[in-house]
Amino acid sequence: MSGRGGAVLISVRRALWHLRHGGVQQLNAWIARGEAERRRAVPGGLRGAEGAWNGMGKRRRLSFAAAPPSPRVPRRGDVRVGVILDEFSSSAFAYEWTIVPLDPRHWSEQCRSGGLDFVFVESAWAGNSRLWRGKVGGPAGPSPEFYDLMTWCREHGVPTVFWNKEDPPHYSDFLQAAKLADWVFTSDEGRLASYREDLGHDRVAVLPFAAQPAIHNPVRPSQGHHSRDVAFAGMYFAHKYPERRQQLEFLLGGAIDASAGMRHGLEIFSRLLGGDADYQFPPPLAGRVVGSLGYDQMLTAYKAYKVFLNVNSVVNSPSMCARRIFEISASGTPVISAPSAAIPQFFSSDEVPVATTQAETSHLVRSLVRNAELNDRTAHLAQRRIWMNHTYAHRAETVVSAVAPDKSLGLDRASISALVPTIRPGQLEHVCRIIGSQEGVSPQLVLLAHGIPLAEREVRAVARDHGIEDVVFLAEPSDTTLGECLNRCVAAAEGQVLAKMDDDDHYGPQYLSDQLFALRFSDADVVGKQAHYMHLVTSNAVILRSGEREHRFTDFVMGPTIVARAEVFRDIPFKRIPRGEDTAFLRTASAAGGSIYSADRFNYVQTRNGSGHTWQIDDSELLATSELKFYGRPYEHVDI
């Protein structure tokens, strides 16, 4: 049977299985889930992050499908910037500004008709698809075309920015280009004094690397996620950077030691495979080289491996931190790095582990490859740090605030309101403790007393005891449906983002903050948790439900974790039904073309004590369809 015919048969069998075990409702849910994932499927013969070998003998190479471009429009469509950038930086800043890649032959027409807010040039050896090769820095640069561009901008009042991301080793190579710019940014804090002296002004600042959530995010591919072991991608320099070579020897040597017993072990992607001998990996590392990937393929590979390795060409700079650390961590894969003065300035050791010896590397690689729990926690902590401080939105606003302050918007977080209907007056203390403990946000509490004698004065007093000043108190009789109660909460809420929460579930201190991050990096209409922990109080067991649905676009998340922008809730009101209103909301949102994202499993525990809930399911059925994790208090494990 052909591959296509076999795939169709498998799909039919799966459809029949869902129909047989859950009826039409389960079949429809399975179809909807598949459609949600296919909207973001990688085109071509490979599925998701699956790798495939091609070629024979010494030409045998490991390949990955190219990551599809994100459909997102620039975050700041109102900022128009002429740029000279390499492929990596262009991929990052194109989602922040409306960029105009300047052509050395036609820049005059582009600048005259482009309405540019400023021109942004980086230390690119061959920027804008090689059009500026050798024209910005190095022995031949700056070229006459570059001089003319910068002179025209000065004469016509268009601010110019130069970013030397190659500092400190290539300071002198790009100094002349930097002298032509109004503003200079550097990747190395240690070069600030030198720039001020050589440029004769103090319009100089630090601009480190970052991650771009539009393309560097933990959304898991349909196939191949973390299916391979450990990888390194980069260059080998036989003729320079001796400290980097030493780092490569112990870091990659430790990974080779750890590879014994692994399915794939260490795999190396050489950026200049088969070229100049000075850039080829020597034995025994050469035996681990499996290919060379373009940047769009590397974005897929980031998600195929359990661990990536990082070495540093610059080890003494407090701010020069390799871009791959941000990109890979944001993509959901831990990075083990050799030492660098910059890494502790950006990440803690539980976010980006640092190895100093071959033995340490081997232990770290083994532990992160073998232990999925440690792997996921490490990646999640690093991502939180990135979403908080180190995205290209942060970097773009740094530039705009310096060069075009009238255009600066900042990156204030969205305001958020927690919607909490309750039929249990005894849960007031718990609700206020949960909302008051949230970190990184200042949520508004919208509490609705549903058929219970709860005084507003008492609610405000308990809320105040837990540091909550912004409280909206509502009341409805017991015959009001839960859907109507939630719609009242939505109407009364003032937050830009609304979060539906239960009165007896556990929400860790980072819960709301992480959900806001997920809403931003996924660009989904609704986020929540389909993968989630549940505490079965009667047996004291803690189970993980739907673990396979973590970090995926889907059609369903748990009702008490639904988070969306306020306009989504107002456009799709809850149905006036006593139960199942959250499921109906999600179905309506999905049917209307809305996207639903199942985020991480952390910082939330659903509590089931056998009574008082709007849906009932036996503990034995829950255990039969979930993964038992441990017995006891769940919070120390779940809250990170």
CSV table of C-alpha atoms in Angstrom, one decimal, residues 133 135 143 216 340 461 624:
chain,number,residue,atom,x,y,z
A,133,ARG,CA,28.6,42.3,1.2
A,135,LYS,CA,30.2,47.4,2.1
A,143,SER,CA,31.8,51.7,0.8
A,216,HIS,CA,11.2,31.4,18.9
A,340,SER,CA,30.8,33.4,30.2
A,461,ALA,CA,-12.0,43.4,54.3
A,624,ALA,CA,-7.4,5.3,34.2
